[in-house]
N, C-alpha and C. Protein backbone atom coordinates (compact mmCIF):
# COMPACT_ATOMS: atom_id res chain seq x y z
N MET A 1 7.11 -4.28 12.63
CA MET A 1 7.39 -4.18 11.35
C MET A 1 9.21 -4.73 11.63
N SER A 2 9.63 -5.46 10.85
CA SER A 2 10.90 -5.78 10.98
C SER A 2 11.56 -6.18 9.53
N GLY A 3 13.06 -6.00 9.59
CA GLY A 3 13.56 -6.23 8.27
C GLY A 3 15.02 -5.51 8.00
N VAL A 4 15.36 -5.06 6.69
CA VAL A 4 16.49 -4.50 6.75
C VAL A 4 15.93 -3.26 5.77
N TRP A 5 16.48 -2.08 6.02
CA TRP A 5 16.23 -1.04 5.17
C TRP A 5 17.59 -1.17 3.94
N VAL A 6 17.09 -0.87 2.81
CA VAL A 6 17.54 -1.10 1.22
C VAL A 6 17.62 0.19 0.74
N PHE A 7 18.84 0.91 0.57
CA PHE A 7 18.78 2.37 -0.34
C PHE A 7 19.35 1.42 -1.71
N LYS A 8 18.31 1.75 -2.74
CA LYS A 8 18.57 1.43 -4.13
C LYS A 8 18.19 2.53 -5.25
N ASN A 9 18.69 3.15 -6.09
CA ASN A 9 18.30 4.02 -7.00
C ASN A 9 17.76 5.47 -6.36
N GLY A 10 18.49 6.04 -5.39
CA GLY A 10 17.94 7.20 -4.12
C GLY A 10 16.53 6.89 -3.72
N VAL A 11 16.04 5.75 -3.17
CA VAL A 11 14.94 5.34 -2.74
C VAL A 11 15.21 4.42 -1.81
N VAL A 12 14.79 4.77 -0.09
CA VAL A 12 14.88 3.59 0.99
C VAL A 12 13.76 3.28 0.95
N ARG A 13 14.01 1.70 1.28
CA ARG A 13 12.77 1.09 1.67
C ARG A 13 12.82 0.08 2.31
N LEU A 14 11.96 -0.63 3.00
CA LEU A 14 12.29 -1.77 4.21
C LEU A 14 11.91 -3.23 3.54
N VAL A 15 13.18 -4.10 3.67
CA VAL A 15 12.71 -5.28 3.11
C VAL A 15 12.59 -6.05 3.96
N GLU A 16 11.13 -6.87 4.24
CA GLU A 16 10.69 -7.43 5.23
C GLU A 16 11.44 -8.55 5.66
N ASN A 17 11.45 -9.30 4.61
CA ASN A 17 12.33 -10.81 4.67
C ASN A 17 13.43 -10.67 3.55
N PRO A 18 14.71 -10.13 4.14
CA PRO A 18 15.52 -10.17 2.95
C PRO A 18 16.14 -11.58 2.28
N GLY A 19 15.89 -12.40 3.01
CA GLY A 19 16.17 -13.91 2.24
C GLY A 19 15.11 -14.09 1.27
N ALA A 20 13.57 -13.68 1.30
CA ALA A 20 12.98 -13.83 0.43
C ALA A 20 12.45 -13.21 -0.79
N GLU A 21 13.15 -11.49 -0.82
CA GLU A 21 12.95 -10.82 -1.61
C GLU A 21 14.46 -10.30 -1.89
N SER A 22 14.56 -10.06 -3.42
CA SER A 22 15.57 -9.61 -3.72
C SER A 22 15.95 -8.17 -4.26
N MET A 23 16.91 -7.85 -4.56
CA MET A 23 16.83 -6.35 -4.55
C MET A 23 15.98 -5.42 -5.34
N ASP A 24 15.57 -6.06 -6.20
CA ASP A 24 14.77 -5.70 -7.31
C ASP A 24 13.05 -5.57 -6.63
N GLY A 25 13.12 -6.37 -5.74
CA GLY A 25 11.46 -6.58 -4.74
C GLY A 25 10.91 -7.68 -5.59
N SER A 26 11.18 -8.09 -6.37
CA SER A 26 10.82 -9.68 -7.00
C SER A 26 10.79 -11.11 -5.56
N ARG A 27 10.02 -11.42 -5.45
CA ARG A 27 9.63 -12.47 -4.43
C ARG A 27 10.53 -13.81 -5.18
N GLN A 28 10.96 -14.41 -3.88
CA GLN A 28 11.66 -15.80 -4.08
C GLN A 28 11.51 -16.51 -3.44
N GLY A 29 11.58 -17.82 -3.28
CA GLY A 29 11.35 -19.08 -2.39
C GLY A 29 9.91 -19.69 -2.29
N PRO A 30 9.71 -20.83 -1.87
CA PRO A 30 8.52 -21.66 -1.88
C PRO A 30 7.59 -21.13 -0.28
N ASN A 31 8.47 -20.58 0.76
CA ASN A 31 7.51 -20.50 1.80
C ASN A 31 7.26 -19.02 1.94
N ILE A 32 7.30 -18.49 0.96
CA ILE A 32 6.60 -16.53 1.52
C ILE A 32 5.39 -16.58 1.83
N ARG A 33 5.48 -15.70 2.76
CA ARG A 33 3.95 -15.32 3.33
C ARG A 33 3.41 -14.18 2.83
N ARG A 34 2.42 -14.07 1.95
CA ARG A 34 2.05 -12.86 1.13
C ARG A 34 1.31 -12.10 2.44
N LYS A 35 1.62 -10.62 2.06
CA LYS A 35 0.50 -10.19 3.10
C LYS A 35 -0.39 -9.31 2.16
N VAL A 36 -1.73 -8.89 2.87
CA VAL A 36 -3.11 -8.55 2.06
C VAL A 36 -3.56 -7.15 2.82
N LEU A 37 -4.11 -6.59 2.24
CA LEU A 37 -4.55 -5.16 3.00
C LEU A 37 -6.06 -5.68 3.50
N VAL A 38 -6.39 -5.23 4.51
CA VAL A 38 -7.87 -5.51 4.68
C VAL A 38 -8.44 -4.34 5.25
N HIS A 39 -9.90 -4.23 4.84
CA HIS A 39 -10.54 -3.24 5.26
C HIS A 39 -11.29 -3.80 6.55
N THR A 40 -11.11 -3.43 7.74
CA THR A 40 -11.38 -3.76 8.96
C THR A 40 -12.78 -3.98 9.15
N PRO A 41 -13.67 -2.91 9.08
CA PRO A 41 -14.94 -2.75 9.08
C PRO A 41 -15.68 -3.61 8.21
N SER A 42 -15.64 -4.17 7.37
CA SER A 42 -16.07 -5.15 6.65
C SER A 42 -15.25 -6.18 6.76
N ASN A 43 -14.04 -6.37 6.96
CA ASN A 43 -13.34 -7.68 6.98
C ASN A 43 -13.08 -7.95 5.39
N GLU A 44 -13.00 -6.94 4.52
CA GLU A 44 -12.79 -7.29 3.30
C GLU A 44 -11.51 -7.29 2.55
N VAL A 45 -10.92 -8.18 2.08
CA VAL A 45 -9.64 -8.07 1.62
C VAL A 45 -9.77 -6.90 0.35
N ILE A 46 -8.60 -5.91 0.34
CA ILE A 46 -8.65 -5.29 -1.05
C ILE A 46 -8.03 -5.84 -2.53
N THR A 47 -8.79 -6.27 -3.34
CA THR A 47 -7.99 -7.25 -4.59
C THR A 47 -7.62 -6.18 -5.70
N SER A 48 -8.50 -5.14 -5.45
CA SER A 48 -8.22 -3.88 -6.62
C SER A 48 -7.96 -2.77 -6.25
N TYR A 49 -7.65 -1.59 -7.17
CA TYR A 49 -7.73 -0.25 -6.83
C TYR A 49 -9.21 0.20 -6.63
N ALA A 50 -10.14 -0.32 -7.50
CA ALA A 50 -11.49 0.22 -7.67
C ALA A 50 -11.95 -0.33 -6.45
N VAL A 51 -11.94 -1.28 -5.36
CA VAL A 51 -12.26 -1.71 -4.14
C VAL A 51 -11.68 -0.52 -3.51
N LEU A 52 -10.18 -0.57 -3.24
CA LEU A 52 -9.35 0.71 -2.32
C LEU A 52 -9.94 1.90 -2.79
N GLU A 53 -10.18 2.31 -3.95
CA GLU A 53 -10.62 3.96 -4.13
C GLU A 53 -12.15 4.21 -3.47
N ARG A 54 -13.25 3.02 -3.53
CA ARG A 54 -14.63 2.92 -2.97
C ARG A 54 -14.21 3.35 -1.20
N LYS A 55 -13.43 2.61 -0.80
CA LYS A 55 -12.98 2.42 0.97
C LYS A 55 -12.65 3.97 0.87
N LEU A 56 -11.12 4.24 0.29
CA LEU A 56 -11.04 5.19 0.71
C LEU A 56 -11.96 6.61 0.53
N SER A 57 -12.79 6.71 -0.38
CA SER A 57 -13.72 7.80 -0.72
C SER A 57 -14.47 8.05 0.25
N SER A 58 -14.83 6.95 0.66
CA SER A 58 -15.86 6.88 2.07
C SER A 58 -15.23 7.41 3.47
N LEU A 59 -13.76 7.14 3.17
CA LEU A 59 -13.40 7.96 4.41
C LEU A 59 -12.72 9.36 4.10
N GLY A 60 -13.06 9.89 2.99
CA GLY A 60 -12.63 11.38 2.97
C GLY A 60 -11.59 11.65 2.35
N TRP A 61 -10.98 10.53 1.27
CA TRP A 61 -10.13 10.56 0.58
C TRP A 61 -10.41 11.49 -0.71
N GLU A 62 -9.82 12.06 -1.56
CA GLU A 62 -9.95 12.30 -2.90
C GLU A 62 -8.73 11.90 -4.13
N ARG A 63 -9.08 11.57 -4.77
CA ARG A 63 -8.19 11.05 -5.94
C ARG A 63 -7.48 12.28 -6.45
N TYR A 64 -6.28 12.29 -7.07
CA TYR A 64 -5.52 13.45 -7.68
C TYR A 64 -5.34 12.55 -8.88
N TYR A 65 -5.03 13.36 -9.83
CA TYR A 65 -4.88 12.32 -11.32
C TYR A 65 -3.80 13.31 -11.99
N ASP A 66 -2.76 14.21 -10.73
CA ASP A 66 -1.71 14.82 -11.86
C ASP A 66 -0.66 13.70 -12.26
N ASP A 67 -0.44 13.01 -11.91
CA ASP A 67 0.75 12.03 -12.48
C ASP A 67 0.22 10.85 -12.75
N PRO A 68 0.39 10.74 -14.20
CA PRO A 68 -0.43 9.52 -15.06
C PRO A 68 -0.02 8.24 -14.70
N ASP A 69 1.50 8.15 -13.85
CA ASP A 69 2.02 6.98 -13.56
C ASP A 69 1.87 6.56 -12.05
N LEU A 70 1.00 7.18 -11.33
CA LEU A 70 0.42 6.92 -10.05
C LEU A 70 -0.89 7.00 -9.71
N LEU A 71 -1.28 6.28 -8.69
CA LEU A 71 -2.80 6.54 -8.34
C LEU A 71 -2.38 7.66 -7.04
N GLN A 72 -3.16 8.33 -6.95
CA GLN A 72 -2.48 9.44 -5.72
C GLN A 72 -3.77 9.64 -4.76
N PHE A 73 -4.14 9.73 -3.63
CA PHE A 73 -5.31 10.10 -2.77
C PHE A 73 -4.80 11.19 -1.79
N HIS A 74 -5.72 12.26 -1.62
CA HIS A 74 -5.45 13.20 -0.59
C HIS A 74 -6.73 13.32 0.15
N LYS A 75 -6.33 13.84 1.65
CA LYS A 75 -7.45 13.82 2.56
C LYS A 75 -7.47 15.34 2.99
N ARG A 76 -8.34 16.26 2.60
CA ARG A 76 -8.28 17.51 2.78
C ARG A 76 -8.16 18.27 4.18
N SER A 77 -8.34 17.42 5.03
CA SER A 77 -8.44 17.57 6.44
C SER A 77 -7.20 17.71 6.88
N THR A 78 -5.96 16.68 6.16
CA THR A 78 -4.60 16.74 6.54
C THR A 78 -3.57 16.69 5.54
N VAL A 79 -2.04 16.48 5.91
CA VAL A 79 -1.26 16.76 4.64
C VAL A 79 -0.86 15.69 4.25
N HIS A 80 -1.75 14.52 4.64
CA HIS A 80 -1.29 13.21 3.90
C HIS A 80 -1.45 12.94 2.67
N LEU A 81 -0.72 12.27 1.81
CA LEU A 81 -0.94 11.79 0.49
C LEU A 81 -0.26 10.86 0.53
N ILE A 82 -1.79 9.64 0.06
CA ILE A 82 -1.19 8.28 -0.54
C ILE A 82 -0.66 8.31 -2.11
N SER A 83 0.53 7.42 -2.24
CA SER A 83 0.66 7.20 -3.81
C SER A 83 0.98 6.14 -4.01
N LEU A 84 0.46 5.22 -5.24
CA LEU A 84 0.40 3.96 -5.58
C LEU A 84 0.84 3.69 -7.08
N PRO A 85 1.52 2.89 -7.13
CA PRO A 85 2.00 2.19 -8.56
C PRO A 85 0.50 2.15 -9.41
N LYS A 86 0.44 2.61 -10.45
CA LYS A 86 -0.55 2.37 -11.09
C LYS A 86 -1.24 1.04 -11.27
N ASP A 87 -0.06 0.14 -11.77
CA ASP A 87 -0.49 -1.05 -11.53
C ASP A 87 -0.43 -2.10 -10.39
N PHE A 88 -1.56 -2.59 -10.14
CA PHE A 88 -1.71 -3.41 -9.09
C PHE A 88 -0.86 -4.42 -8.44
N SER A 89 -0.63 -5.02 -9.37
CA SER A 89 0.43 -6.13 -9.50
C SER A 89 1.81 -5.86 -8.71
N LYS A 90 1.78 -4.23 -8.61
CA LYS A 90 3.02 -4.07 -7.80
C LYS A 90 2.88 -3.25 -6.67
N PHE A 91 1.48 -3.39 -6.04
CA PHE A 91 1.10 -2.87 -4.92
C PHE A 91 1.59 -3.89 -3.98
N LYS A 92 2.48 -3.46 -3.07
CA LYS A 92 3.66 -4.07 -1.98
C LYS A 92 3.24 -3.74 -0.84
N SER A 93 3.86 -4.34 0.12
CA SER A 93 3.74 -4.23 1.58
C SER A 93 3.89 -2.60 1.87
N MET A 94 4.80 -1.91 1.52
CA MET A 94 4.97 -0.96 1.99
C MET A 94 3.86 -0.02 1.64
N HIS A 95 3.58 -0.19 0.47
CA HIS A 95 2.10 0.82 0.00
C HIS A 95 0.83 0.47 1.03
N MET A 96 1.01 -0.76 1.43
CA MET A 96 -0.36 -1.18 2.51
C MET A 96 0.10 -0.55 3.62
N TYR A 97 1.05 -0.57 3.99
CA TYR A 97 1.57 0.10 5.72
C TYR A 97 1.35 1.40 5.47
N ASP A 98 1.53 2.14 4.47
CA ASP A 98 1.51 3.60 4.14
C ASP A 98 -0.29 3.96 4.39
N ILE A 99 -1.24 2.87 3.93
CA ILE A 99 -2.53 3.18 4.39
C ILE A 99 -2.76 3.08 5.43
N VAL A 100 -2.44 2.10 5.97
CA VAL A 100 -2.74 1.60 7.50
C VAL A 100 -2.23 2.74 8.06
N VAL A 101 -1.48 3.39 8.27
CA VAL A 101 -0.71 4.64 9.23
C VAL A 101 -1.65 5.58 8.91
N LYS A 102 -2.12 5.96 7.70
CA LYS A 102 -2.86 7.34 7.50
C LYS A 102 -4.54 6.89 7.68
N ASN A 103 -4.52 5.67 8.22
CA ASN A 103 -6.20 5.20 8.25
C ASN A 103 -6.25 4.28 9.36
N ARG A 104 -5.86 4.29 10.69
CA ARG A 104 -5.40 3.29 11.43
C ARG A 104 -6.60 2.19 11.87
N ASN A 105 -7.79 2.97 11.81
CA ASN A 105 -9.18 2.08 12.28
C ASN A 105 -10.13 1.58 11.28
N ALA A 106 -9.34 1.60 9.72
CA ALA A 106 -10.05 1.44 8.76
C ALA A 106 -9.03 0.02 7.96
N PHE A 107 -8.05 -0.01 8.02
CA PHE A 107 -7.23 -0.83 7.50
C PHE A 107 -6.21 -1.59 8.25
N GLU A 108 -5.84 -2.71 7.82
CA GLU A 108 -4.69 -3.43 8.68
C GLU A 108 -4.21 -4.25 7.62
N VAL A 109 -3.14 -5.00 7.93
CA VAL A 109 -2.33 -5.56 6.88
C VAL A 109 -1.89 -6.99 7.62
N ARG A 110 -2.56 -8.03 6.86
CA ARG A 110 -2.39 -9.42 7.49
C ARG A 110 -1.53 -10.42 6.36
N ASP A 111 -1.21 -11.48 7.46
CA ASP A 111 -0.24 -12.38 6.56
C ASP A 111 -0.98 -13.42 6.05
N ILE A 112 -1.29 -14.20 5.05
CA ILE A 112 -1.92 -15.25 4.49
C ILE A 112 -1.08 -16.15 4.12
């Protein structure tokens, strides 16, 4: 993982390709390599939160419904919490890497 750490509105995040992503998170430029989250046992690209929720549930993650603006998952055997934006179109690589770190053998991020 390489890039530039950006601090904006009290949040620090990694901008992987600073020339391709503006400060508000929108993509720019024609040669942008998109990233996708892949469930490695099935080699399936995660295309929706419904698919992701099924995969996470099978790994022991439970859905939290406390915050209406977020999708949150917790695994009872750990202190980990996965928080995702409610809108799948706002699902960015930082969310993908968060899932990968907490489920190393089940997911990976790939360039397409």
